[in-house]
Amino acid sequence: MTNPAGAPVNRRPLFDVLFGASVLAVIGAVVRVVYFTPFEATQGPAQKIYYLHVPAALSAYLALIVAALGSLAYLWLKDERADRMAESGGEVALLFTTVVLITGPLWGKPIWGAWWTWDARITLTLFLWFVTLSYLVLRGAIDEPGMRARYSAVLAVLAALLIPFIHLSVYLFRTLHPMPIVLKPDKPSLPPEMLTTFTISVFAFLFFCSMLIRARYRLSTARASGGADA
Amino acid sequence: MNAPPGLLAASWTIARKDLAIELRTRSAFLSVVVFTLLALVTFFFAWDPTAVSSTDLAPGVLWVTFTFAGLLGLHRSFGAEMQDRAIDALLVSPVDREAIYIGKAFANVVFVSAVLAVAIPAITIFYNLPIARTVAALAPIAFLAAIGLVAVGTLFSAMAVNTRMAELLLPMLSLPFFVPIVLPSAQASAQLLAGRPLAEAMPWLKLLVAFDIVFAVACAVAYPHTLEE
C-alpha cells in the first residue's frame, strides 16, 4: 500500500478516551485497595496483593483466549486481522502473566515463607509465561508476514492443546509428592467490603486489559498500512 | 505414467531417503551418540554418589539427556533439506504434504530410538543399575517418549529452520512441549526402577500415551498449515 510521505494514514488513535478511562479505573481500584479496604485478620497487609494478583491472572486468561481464538481464526480464514488480534493478545498476555508471577512470590514470602513452591497452579502459570514468550520470540524471528502469521498461529493452537497436558503433569507431580508448605487459604466467602473491592478490581483490570489489546491491535494495523514506526 | 503414491507409500519413501542419507554418512548419529554418552558421564559427577543413590539419579539424567540429544537430531531433520533448497523439491513432488511430515517423523523415531538403544545400556553400565529390570522398565517408556518428542520436534524443526537463529529457536519452542514427556517418563521409570508395581506408574504412562496420540495427530494436521498455499 502506498502512502505519500507525511500524509496521515487513516489511523485510529492508540490512546483515546476509553483507554484513559481504563487507566483511571485501575488507579481507582488500587486506591480503594490501599486506603478503603480493611486488613485481613490473619494475613494483614500482604493479603491486599490478592486484589491485584487474581484480576491480573484473569486478565492474562482473557488475553490468552484472544490470542488463541485469533490464531485459530487465522488458520481458518487466512485473514491478517486475525493474526494481528493474536499478536496483540499474546503481547498483553505476557504483560499480565508477568504481573501474576511477580505479585505471587511477593505474597508467598510472608505468608508461605517461601518465594516459590512447585504448586500445580504456579508451575502452570510459569509455563504459560514461557510459551507466551517463545510465541513472541518466534514472531520476532520471522520477517515475512505470511510465514510469521502461519507459524505463530500453529504454535498458539498447539500451545492451547499443551496446557491441559502440563496441568495434568504438574498436578500428578504434586499429588504424588505433597508439599507441606502449600496451605493456600480458601476464600469461599469474602466480607462485603472486600468482595466489593475485589469485584471493582477485576472489572477495572479486565477493562484495562481489553483497552491494551485494542491499542496494540491498532498499532499493528497502523504498521501494516505503512504508517511504520508508531 | 505413474500415479502419485498414496500417503503411506509416500511417507515411507521420504523416511527411507532420510534413513539412507543417515546410514551412509552416520555423521549426525555418531555426534548425537557421543553427546549422549558425554552427558550421561558428566551428570554423574554433578551429584554426590554417597548422598543420592544412582537408581534415584539415573531416570532424571537419562530423560534430560534424551531431550537435548533429541533436539540435536531433530534440528538436522529439516536443516539438511535447507542445503540447495532441497525442501522445495520435496514440496513440489506429487505427494500429500502430510506425507513429508510423517516420513520425516518416522525417520526421526528410528533415529531417536537408535540413540536410546545406545543410551539405555550405557546408563545401566555407568550407573550400575540392575540390567534386566532397567531394560524392561526403560525400553517401553523410551518408545512412548520418543514418539511424543519426535511428533512435536519434527514440526518445530520444520518451522525453526526458516527463521533467524534456528538452532536457538528449536529448543525454545520445543522444551515447554517436552514437559509432559520428561516428567511422566522420569517419574514412571523412577518408580519402576525402584521396584514399585506397574499400577503405580500407570497414571504417568496413560498421560504419555495420551500426549503421543494428541500431538502426533495435531502436528500432522498442522504441518500443511505452516506451508504457503
GROMACS .gro file of C-alpha atoms in nm:
model
  459
    1MET     CA    1   0.000   0.000   0.000
    2THR     CA    2   0.146   0.332  -0.099
    3ASN     CA    3   0.150   0.609   0.147
    4PRO     CA    4   0.254   0.959   0.043
    5ALA     CA    5   0.523   1.083   0.273
    6GLY     CA    6   0.386   1.269   0.571
    7ALA     CA    7   0.023   1.221   0.476
    8PRO     CA    8  -0.183   1.097   0.770
    9VAL     CA    9  -0.291   0.738   0.722
   10ASN     CA   10  -0.648   0.657   0.813
   11ARG     CA   11  -0.533   0.568   1.160
   12ARG     CA   12  -0.727   0.547   1.480
   13PRO     CA   13  -0.556   0.680   1.792
   14LEU     CA   14  -0.379   0.424   2.011
   15PHE     CA   15  -0.470   0.600   2.332
   16ASP     CA   16  -0.813   0.756   2.343
   17VAL     CA   17  -1.076   0.847   2.599
   18LEU     CA   18  -1.173   0.485   2.663
   19PHE     CA   19  -0.810   0.393   2.721
   20GLY     CA   20  -0.772   0.681   2.964
   21ALA     CA   21  -1.088   0.571   3.142
   22SER     CA   22  -0.948   0.219   3.185
   23VAL     CA   23  -0.625   0.357   3.334
   24LEU     CA   24  -0.831   0.569   3.575
   25ALA     CA   25  -1.037   0.263   3.666
   26VAL     CA   26  -0.723   0.068   3.759
   27ILE     CA   27  -0.586   0.363   3.959
   28GLY     CA   28  -0.921   0.395   4.133
   29ALA     CA   29  -0.924   0.026   4.216
   30VAL     CA   30  -0.571   0.044   4.358
   31VAL     CA   31  -0.663   0.348   4.571
   32ARG     CA   32  -0.961   0.160   4.707
   33VAL     CA   33  -0.745  -0.146   4.778
   34VAL     CA   34  -0.485   0.057   4.966
   35TYR     CA   35  -0.698   0.309   5.158
   36PHE     CA   36  -1.055   0.189   5.173
   37THR     CA   37  -1.035  -0.184   5.226
   38PRO     CA   38  -0.978  -0.336   5.573
   39PHE     CA   39  -0.681  -0.558   5.651
   40GLU     CA   40  -0.747  -0.930   5.653
   41ALA     CA   41  -0.729  -1.061   6.011
   42THR     CA   42  -0.452  -1.320   5.983
   43GLN     CA   43  -0.251  -1.209   5.679
   44GLY     CA   44  -0.250  -0.837   5.735
   45PRO     CA   45  -0.137  -0.608   5.453
   46ALA     CA   46   0.009  -0.892   5.243
   47GLN     CA   47  -0.340  -1.011   5.157
   48LYS     CA   48  -0.405  -0.694   4.960
   49ILE     CA   49  -0.191  -0.832   4.678
   50TYR     CA   50  -0.483  -1.065   4.618
   51TYR     CA   51  -0.678  -0.774   4.465
   52LEU     CA   52  -0.409  -0.732   4.200
   53HIS     CA   53  -0.290  -1.088   4.163
   54VAL     CA   54  -0.623  -1.253   4.081
   55PRO     CA   55  -0.752  -0.977   3.847
   56ALA     CA   56  -0.415  -0.984   3.666
   57ALA     CA   57  -0.448  -1.361   3.627
   58LEU     CA   58  -0.800  -1.326   3.489
   59SER     CA   59  -0.677  -1.055   3.250
   60ALA     CA   60  -0.396  -1.284   3.135
   61TYR     CA   61  -0.653  -1.555   3.062
   62LEU     CA   62  -0.863  -1.307   2.867
   63ALA     CA   63  -0.562  -1.205   2.657
   64LEU     CA   64  -0.459  -1.567   2.603
   65ILE     CA   65  -0.809  -1.654   2.488
   66VAL     CA   66  -0.796  -1.363   2.242
   67ALA     CA   67  -0.459  -1.491   2.116
   68ALA     CA   68  -0.582  -1.849   2.080
   69LEU     CA   69  -0.906  -1.752   1.905
   70GLY     CA   70  -0.720  -1.512   1.677
   71SER     CA   71  -0.475  -1.787   1.582
   72LEU     CA   72  -0.749  -2.038   1.516
   73ALA     CA   73  -0.937  -1.782   1.308
   74TYR     CA   74  -0.621  -1.709   1.110
   75LEU     CA   75  -0.562  -2.074   1.025
   76TRP     CA   76  -0.920  -2.097   0.909
   77LEU     CA   77  -0.974  -1.767   0.727
   78LYS     CA   78  -0.615  -1.656   0.650
   79ASP     CA   79  -0.723  -1.303   0.738
   80GLU     CA   80  -0.438  -1.087   0.861
   81ARG     CA   81  -0.668  -0.908   1.104
   82ALA     CA   82  -0.696  -1.235   1.296
   83ASP     CA   83  -0.317  -1.253   1.306
   84ARG     CA   84  -0.299  -0.901   1.448
   85MET     CA   85  -0.555  -0.994   1.709
   86ALA     CA   86  -0.346  -1.297   1.808
   87GLU     CA   87  -0.030  -1.087   1.826
   88SER     CA   88  -0.199  -0.824   2.043
   89GLY     CA   89  -0.345  -1.088   2.273
   90GLY     CA   90  -0.007  -1.259   2.306
   91GLU     CA   91   0.179  -0.945   2.397
   92VAL     CA   92  -0.074  -0.828   2.653
   93ALA     CA   93  -0.090  -1.182   2.797
   94LEU     CA   94   0.285  -1.171   2.857
   95LEU     CA   95   0.245  -0.846   3.050
   96PHE     CA   96  -0.028  -0.978   3.278
   97THR     CA   97   0.135  -1.320   3.328
   98THR     CA   98   0.448  -1.134   3.435
   99VAL     CA   99   0.244  -0.932   3.685
  100VAL     CA  100   0.098  -1.257   3.822
  101LEU     CA  101   0.443  -1.415   3.855
  102ILE     CA  102   0.579  -1.108   4.035
  103THR     CA  103   0.289  -1.049   4.274
  104GLY     CA  104   0.268  -1.421   4.359
  105PRO     CA  105   0.612  -1.454   4.524
  106LEU     CA  106   0.568  -1.115   4.693
  107TRP     CA  107   0.267  -1.260   4.871
  108GLY     CA  108   0.417  -1.608   4.908
  109LYS     CA  109   0.725  -1.499   5.101
  110PRO     CA  110   0.546  -1.352   5.405
  111ILE     CA  111   0.254  -1.596   5.401
  112TRP     CA  112   0.402  -1.929   5.293
  113GLY     CA  113   0.755  -1.847   5.399
  114ALA     CA  114   0.886  -1.923   5.052
  115TRP     CA  115   0.915  -1.719   4.735
  116TRP     CA  116   0.836  -2.014   4.520
  117THR     CA  117   0.669  -2.354   4.554
  118TRP     CA  118   0.615  -2.607   4.280
  119ASP     CA  119   0.244  -2.595   4.333
  120ALA     CA  120   0.049  -2.712   4.026
  121ARG     CA  121  -0.110  -2.380   3.953
  122ILE     CA  122   0.213  -2.182   3.992
  123THR     CA  123   0.402  -2.419   3.766
  124LEU     CA  124   0.131  -2.398   3.504
  125THR     CA  125   0.144  -2.017   3.513
  126LEU     CA  126   0.520  -2.029   3.474
  127PHE     CA  127   0.485  -2.245   3.163
  128LEU     CA  128   0.214  -2.018   3.024
  129TRP     CA  129   0.468  -1.741   3.059
  130PHE     CA  130   0.738  -1.946   2.883
  131VAL     CA  131   0.509  -2.042   2.598
  132THR     CA  132   0.385  -1.685   2.552
  133LEU     CA  133   0.740  -1.560   2.550
  134SER     CA  134   0.853  -1.815   2.291
  135TYR     CA  135   0.547  -1.727   2.082
  136LEU     CA  136   0.660  -1.364   2.075
  137VAL     CA  137   1.025  -1.455   2.010
  138LEU     CA  138   0.913  -1.674   1.719
  139ARG     CA  139   0.719  -1.380   1.576
  140GLY     CA  140   1.027  -1.163   1.608
  141ALA     CA  141   1.247  -1.417   1.430
  142ILE     CA  142   1.050  -1.420   1.104
  143ASP     CA  143   1.044  -1.130   0.861
  144GLU     CA  144   0.795  -1.249   0.604
  145PRO     CA  145   0.446  -1.155   0.733
  146GLY     CA  146   0.262  -1.454   0.583
  147MET     CA  147   0.506  -1.705   0.725
  148ARG     CA  148   0.510  -1.526   1.059
  149ALA     CA  149   0.132  -1.545   1.078
  150ARG     CA  150   0.119  -1.913   0.978
  151TYR     CA  151   0.394  -2.029   1.214
  152SER     CA  152   0.277  -1.834   1.513
  153ALA     CA  153  -0.085  -1.945   1.462
  154VAL     CA  154   0.023  -2.309   1.451
  155LEU     CA  155   0.232  -2.260   1.765
  156ALA     CA  156  -0.053  -2.089   1.950
  157VAL     CA  157  -0.302  -2.362   1.865
  158LEU     CA  158  -0.058  -2.635   1.973
  159ALA     CA  159   0.012  -2.441   2.292
  160ALA     CA  160  -0.359  -2.437   2.367
  161LEU     CA  161  -0.354  -2.818   2.335
  162LEU     CA  162  -0.046  -2.834   2.555
  163ILE     CA  163  -0.194  -2.651   2.853
  164PRO     CA  164  -0.417  -2.939   2.975
  165PHE     CA  165  -0.120  -3.178   2.949
  166ILE     CA  166   0.108  -2.956   3.153
  167HIS     CA  167  -0.171  -2.905   3.401
  168LEU     CA  168  -0.218  -3.282   3.438
  169SER     CA  169   0.157  -3.348   3.466
  170VAL     CA  170   0.223  -3.091   3.734
  171TYR     CA  171  -0.096  -3.190   3.916
  172LEU     CA  172   0.010  -3.556   3.924
  173PHE     CA  173   0.359  -3.450   4.024
  174ARG     CA  174   0.231  -3.254   4.319
  175THR     CA  175  -0.023  -3.512   4.434
  176LEU     CA  176   0.238  -3.785   4.434
  177HIS     CA  177   0.478  -3.563   4.625
  178PRO     CA  178   0.265  -3.348   4.855
  179MET     CA  179   0.439  -3.041   4.983
  180PRO     CA  180   0.359  -2.949   5.342
  181ILE     CA  181   0.418  -2.582   5.269
  182VAL     CA  182   0.115  -2.549   5.045
  183LEU     CA  183  -0.153  -2.406   5.269
  184LYS     CA  184  -0.334  -2.188   5.025
  185PRO     CA  185  -0.619  -2.034   5.224
  186ASP     CA  186  -0.962  -2.084   5.078
  187LYS     CA  187  -1.172  -1.779   5.022
  188PRO     CA  188  -1.520  -1.918   4.987
  189SER     CA  189  -1.682  -1.601   5.111
  190LEU     CA  190  -1.526  -1.260   5.140
  191PRO     CA  191  -1.666  -0.998   5.374
  192PRO     CA  192  -1.880  -0.746   5.179
  193GLU     CA  193  -1.620  -0.464   5.165
  194MET     CA  194  -1.351  -0.699   5.042
  195LEU     CA  195  -1.583  -0.854   4.788
  196THR     CA  196  -1.670  -0.510   4.652
  197THR     CA  197  -1.304  -0.414   4.624
  198PHE     CA  198  -1.228  -0.743   4.455
  199THR     CA  199  -1.512  -0.707   4.205
  200ILE     CA  200  -1.415  -0.348   4.124
  201SER     CA  201  -1.058  -0.455   4.078
  202VAL     CA  202  -1.148  -0.744   3.849
  203PHE     CA  203  -1.359  -0.526   3.624
  204ALA     CA  204  -1.101  -0.247   3.620
  205PHE     CA  205  -0.828  -0.492   3.519
  206LEU     CA  206  -1.036  -0.662   3.252
  207PHE     CA  207  -1.133  -0.321   3.113
  208PHE     CA  208  -0.771  -0.208   3.110
  209CYS     CA  209  -0.663  -0.539   2.954
  210SER     CA  210  -0.919  -0.506   2.675
  211MET     CA  211  -0.811  -0.148   2.607
  212LEU     CA  212  -0.444  -0.253   2.592
  213ILE     CA  213  -0.528  -0.527   2.342
  214ARG     CA  214  -0.727  -0.275   2.139
  215ALA     CA  215  -0.442  -0.022   2.140
  216ARG     CA  216  -0.192  -0.291   2.044
  217TYR     CA  217  -0.422  -0.406   1.765
  218ARG     CA  218  -0.447  -0.054   1.632
  219LEU     CA  219  -0.069  -0.025   1.641
  220SER     CA  220  -0.039  -0.343   1.430
  221THR     CA  221  -0.294  -0.210   1.184
  222ALA     CA  222  -0.107   0.119   1.157
  223ARG     CA  223   0.221  -0.062   1.097
  224ALA     CA  224   0.065  -0.288   0.836
  225SER     CA  225  -0.085   0.005   0.647
  226GLY     CA  226   0.259   0.157   0.605
  227GLY     CA  227   0.240   0.401   0.894
  228ALA     CA  228   0.551   0.215   1.015
  229ASP     CA  229   0.724   0.336   1.328
  230ALA     CA  230   0.437   0.438   1.551
  231MET     CA  231   0.268  -4.270  -1.641
  232ASN     CA  232   0.284  -4.346  -1.274
  233ALA     CA  233   0.004  -4.247  -1.045
  234PRO     CA  234   0.123  -4.043  -0.744
  235PRO     CA  235   0.189  -4.268  -0.443
  236GLY     CA  236  -0.058  -4.292  -0.156
  237LEU     CA  237   0.002  -4.121   0.178
  238LEU     CA  238   0.173  -4.415   0.345
  239ALA     CA  239   0.380  -4.513   0.044
  240ALA     CA  240   0.497  -4.153   0.001
  241SER     CA  241   0.579  -4.121   0.372
  242TRP     CA  242   0.776  -4.442   0.357
  243THR     CA  243   0.976  -4.322   0.055
  244ILE     CA  244   1.066  -3.999   0.235
  245ALA     CA  245   1.159  -4.183   0.554
  246ARG     CA  246   1.377  -4.423   0.352
  247LYS     CA  247   1.551  -4.132   0.184
  248ASP     CA  248   1.635  -3.972   0.521
  249LEU     CA  249   1.750  -4.300   0.673
  250ALA     CA  250   1.963  -4.381   0.368
  251ILE     CA  251   2.139  -4.044   0.397
  252GLU     CA  252   2.198  -4.105   0.765
  253LEU     CA  253   2.317  -4.464   0.714
  254ARG     CA  254   2.569  -4.356   0.452
  255THR     CA  255   2.710  -4.057   0.639
  256ARG     CA  256   2.643  -4.155   1.002
  257SER     CA  257   2.760  -3.805   1.091
  258ALA     CA  258   2.457  -3.696   1.293
  259PHE     CA  259   2.410  -4.033   1.462
  260LEU     CA  260   2.768  -4.056   1.580
  261SER     CA  261   2.779  -3.700   1.712
  262VAL     CA  262   2.448  -3.738   1.895
  263VAL     CA  263   2.562  -4.070   2.048
  264VAL     CA  264   2.888  -3.915   2.164
  265PHE     CA  265   2.696  -3.618   2.306
  266THR     CA  266   2.463  -3.857   2.492
  267LEU     CA  267   2.748  -4.059   2.642
  268LEU     CA  268   2.933  -3.745   2.746
  269ALA     CA  269   2.621  -3.600   2.908
  270LEU     CA  270   2.549  -3.923   3.100
  271VAL     CA  271   2.905  -3.931   3.229
  272THR     CA  272   2.921  -3.560   3.312
  273PHE     CA  273   2.593  -3.565   3.502
  274PHE     CA  274   2.729  -3.839   3.725
  275PHE     CA  275   2.986  -3.601   3.869
  276ALA     CA  276   2.729  -3.331   3.939
  277TRP     CA  277   2.587  -3.530   4.230
  278ASP     CA  278   2.741  -3.676   4.541
  279PRO     CA  279   2.706  -4.054   4.481
  280THR     CA  280   2.713  -4.121   4.854
  281ALA     CA  281   2.416  -3.890   4.913
  282VAL     CA  282   2.195  -3.979   4.616
  283SER     CA  283   2.173  -4.341   4.508
  284SER     CA  284   2.236  -4.395   4.139
  285THR     CA  285   1.895  -4.562   4.097
  286ASP     CA  286   1.733  -4.233   4.200
  287LEU     CA  287   1.965  -4.030   3.986
  288ALA     CA  288   1.955  -4.231   3.664
  289PRO     CA  289   1.598  -4.166   3.540
  290GLY     CA  290   1.628  -3.789   3.562
  291VAL     CA  291   1.967  -3.788   3.395
  292LEU     CA  292   1.851  -4.019   3.118
  293TRP     CA  293   1.542  -3.820   3.027
  294VAL     CA  294   1.704  -3.480   3.040
  295THR     CA  295   1.991  -3.608   2.826
  296PHE     CA  296   1.745  -3.773   2.589
  297THR     CA  297   1.560  -3.444   2.543
  298PHE     CA  298   1.870  -3.249   2.449
  299ALA     CA  299   2.011  -3.527   2.232
  300GLY     CA  300   1.674  -3.548   2.057
  301LEU     CA  301   1.682  -3.175   1.985
  302LEU     CA  302   2.025  -3.210   1.822
  303GLY     CA  303   1.896  -3.486   1.597
  304LEU     CA  304   1.570  -3.309   1.517
  305HIS     CA  305   1.740  -2.991   1.408
  306ARG     CA  306   1.919  -3.191   1.138
  307SER     CA  307   1.588  -3.333   1.010
  308PHE     CA  308   1.479  -3.023   0.819
  309GLY     CA  309   1.816  -2.850   0.846
  310ALA     CA  310   1.952  -3.100   0.592
  311GLU     CA  311   1.677  -3.002   0.346
  312MET     CA  312   1.787  -2.638   0.351
  313GLN     CA  313   2.105  -2.718   0.160
  314ASP     CA  314   2.046  -2.620  -0.205
  315ARG     CA  315   1.681  -2.568  -0.109
  316ALA     CA  316   1.617  -2.942  -0.133
  317ILE     CA  317   1.295  -2.876   0.059
  318ASP     CA  318   1.147  -2.706  -0.250
  319ALA     CA  319   1.192  -3.026  -0.449
  320LEU     CA  320   1.014  -3.218  -0.173
  321LEU     CA  321   0.729  -2.967  -0.169
  322VAL     CA  322   0.668  -2.977  -0.545
  323SER     CA  323   0.680  -3.357  -0.556
  324PRO     CA  324   0.336  -3.510  -0.619
  325VAL     CA  325   0.273  -3.626  -0.263
  326ASP     CA  326   0.045  -3.507   0.013
  327ARG     CA  327   0.217  -3.256   0.235
  328GLU     CA  328   0.127  -3.463   0.540
  329ALA     CA  329   0.346  -3.734   0.387
  330ILE     CA  330   0.653  -3.511   0.419
  331TYR     CA  331   0.584  -3.466   0.788
  332ILE     CA  332   0.501  -3.832   0.851
  333GLY     CA  333   0.804  -3.954   0.657
  334LYS     CA  334   1.038  -3.716   0.839
  335ALA     CA  335   0.882  -3.807   1.173
  336PHE     CA  336   0.918  -4.177   1.104
  337ALA     CA  337   1.286  -4.139   1.018
  338ASN     CA  338   1.331  -3.934   1.334
  339VAL     CA  339   1.166  -4.202   1.551
  340VAL     CA  340   1.413  -4.456   1.412
  341PHE     CA  341   1.699  -4.212   1.472
  342VAL     CA  342   1.599  -4.128   1.830
  343SER     CA  343   1.527  -4.495   1.912
  344ALA     CA  344   1.873  -4.587   1.785
  345VAL     CA  345   2.025  -4.325   2.014
  346LEU     CA  346   1.825  -4.464   2.307
  347ALA     CA  347   1.937  -4.816   2.216
  348VAL     CA  348   2.288  -4.698   2.299
  349ALA     CA  349   2.193  -4.467   2.587
  350ILE     CA  350   1.994  -4.719   2.793
  351PRO     CA  351   2.268  -4.987   2.805
  352ALA     CA  352   2.522  -4.711   2.870
  353ILE     CA  353   2.335  -4.570   3.170
  354THR     CA  354   2.280  -4.926   3.300
  355ILE     CA  355   2.655  -4.986   3.299
  356PHE     CA  356   2.776  -4.644   3.415
  357TYR     CA  357   2.521  -4.617   3.697
  358ASN     CA  358   2.540  -4.985   3.795
  359LEU     CA  359   2.168  -5.048   3.755
  360PRO     CA  360   2.010  -5.397   3.759
  361ILE     CA  361   2.022  -5.489   3.389
  362ALA     CA  362   1.704  -5.695   3.338
  363ARG     CA  363   1.476  -5.461   3.533
  364THR     CA  364   1.624  -5.148   3.381
  365VAL     CA  365   1.582  -5.260   3.023
  366ALA     CA  366   1.232  -5.397   3.088
  367ALA     CA  367   1.127  -5.071   3.252
  368LEU     CA  368   1.301  -4.822   3.027
  369ALA     CA  369   1.255  -4.968   2.679
  370PRO     CA  370   0.874  -4.930   2.659
  371ILE     CA  371   0.882  -4.585   2.823
  372ALA     CA  372   1.159  -4.483   2.585
  373PHE     CA  373   0.947  -4.583   2.289
  374LEU     CA  374   0.648  -4.379   2.413
  375ALA     CA  375   0.869  -4.080   2.492
  376ALA     CA  376   1.038  -4.098   2.152
  377ILE     CA  377   0.703  -4.077   1.970
  378GLY     CA  378   0.592  -3.766   2.159
  379LEU     CA  379   0.928  -3.595   2.129
  380VAL     CA  380   0.950  -3.661   1.758
  381ALA     CA  381   0.588  -3.563   1.686
  382VAL     CA  382   0.638  -3.215   1.829
  383GLY     CA  383   1.006  -3.177   1.742
  384THR     CA  384   0.970  -3.262   1.374
  385LEU     CA  385   0.709  -2.992   1.326
  386PHE     CA  386   0.911  -2.731   1.514
  387SER     CA  387   1.224  -2.831   1.324
  388ALA     CA  388   1.038  -2.759   1.000
  389MET     CA  389   0.942  -2.417   1.135
  390ALA     CA  390   1.266  -2.324   1.307
  391VAL     CA  391   1.492  -2.379   1.004
  392ASN     CA  392   1.311  -2.098   0.822
  393THR     CA  393   1.372  -1.844   1.095
  394ARG     CA  394   1.670  -1.644   1.204
  395MET     CA  395   1.859  -1.819   1.487
  396ALA     CA  396   1.716  -2.162   1.407
  397GLU     CA  397   1.944  -2.352   1.648
  398LEU     CA  398   1.825  -2.140   1.939
  399LEU     CA  399   1.461  -2.129   1.843
  400LEU     CA  400   1.409  -2.507   1.822
  401PRO     CA  401   1.486  -2.573   2.191
  402MET     CA  402   1.294  -2.265   2.297
  403LEU     CA  403   0.982  -2.374   2.111
  404SER     CA  404   1.015  -2.743   2.198
  405LEU     CA  405   1.116  -2.756   2.563
  406PRO     CA  406   0.783  -2.639   2.710
  407PHE     CA  407   0.617  -2.906   2.498
  408PHE     CA  408   0.857  -3.169   2.633
  409VAL     CA  409   0.744  -3.116   2.994
  410PRO     CA  410   0.455  -3.366   2.960
  411ILE     CA  411   0.710  -3.612   2.813
  412VAL     CA  412   1.005  -3.574   3.051
  413LEU     CA  413   0.801  -3.552   3.370
  414PRO     CA  414   0.595  -3.871   3.314
  415SER     CA  415   0.893  -4.062   3.171
  416ALA     CA  416   1.120  -3.973   3.460
  417GLN     CA  417   0.855  -4.039   3.724
  418ALA     CA  418   0.738  -4.369   3.574
  419SER     CA  419   1.090  -4.501   3.522
  420ALA     CA  420   1.195  -4.397   3.872
  421GLN     CA  421   0.902  -4.593   4.016
  422LEU     CA  422   0.968  -4.900   3.803
  423LEU     CA  423   1.343  -4.892   3.874
  424ALA     CA  424   1.268  -4.874   4.245
  425GLY     CA  425   1.069  -5.195   4.206
  426ARG     CA  426   0.726  -5.039   4.253
  427PRO     CA  427   0.432  -5.218   4.091
  428LEU     CA  428   0.333  -5.121   3.739
  429ALA     CA  429  -0.007  -4.998   3.860
  430GLU     CA  430   0.162  -4.710   4.041
  431ALA     CA  431   0.326  -4.587   3.723
  432MET     CA  432   0.008  -4.626   3.520
  433PRO     CA  433  -0.125  -4.267   3.555
  434TRP     CA  434   0.206  -4.140   3.415
  435LEU     CA  435   0.208  -4.391   3.131
  436LYS     CA  436  -0.150  -4.306   3.039
  437LEU     CA  437  -0.059  -3.939   3.027
  438LEU     CA  438   0.233  -4.019   2.800
  439VAL     CA  439   0.017  -4.226   2.564
  440ALA     CA  440  -0.248  -3.952   2.553
  441PHE     CA  441   0.018  -3.693   2.472
  442ASP     CA  442   0.157  -3.910   2.192
  443ILE     CA  443  -0.182  -3.960   2.031
  444VAL     CA  444  -0.297  -3.598   2.059
  445PHE     CA  445   0.027  -3.444   1.935
  446ALA     CA  446   0.102  -3.699   1.662
  447VAL     CA  447  -0.237  -3.620   1.509
  448ALA     CA  448  -0.230  -3.245   1.580
  449CYS     CA  449   0.119  -3.193   1.438
  450ALA     CA  450   0.048  -3.399   1.124
  451VAL     CA  451  -0.263  -3.187   1.067
  452ALA     CA  452  -0.077  -2.864   1.149
  453TYR     CA  453   0.224  -2.920   0.922
  454PRO     CA  454   0.048  -2.832   0.593
  455HIS     CA  455  -0.074  -2.512   0.760
  456THR     CA  456   0.286  -2.396   0.804
  457LEU     CA  457   0.335  -2.403   0.426
  458GLU     CA  458   0.223  -2.148   0.175
  459GLU     CA  459  -0.095  -2.250  -0.008
   0.00000   0.00000   0.00000
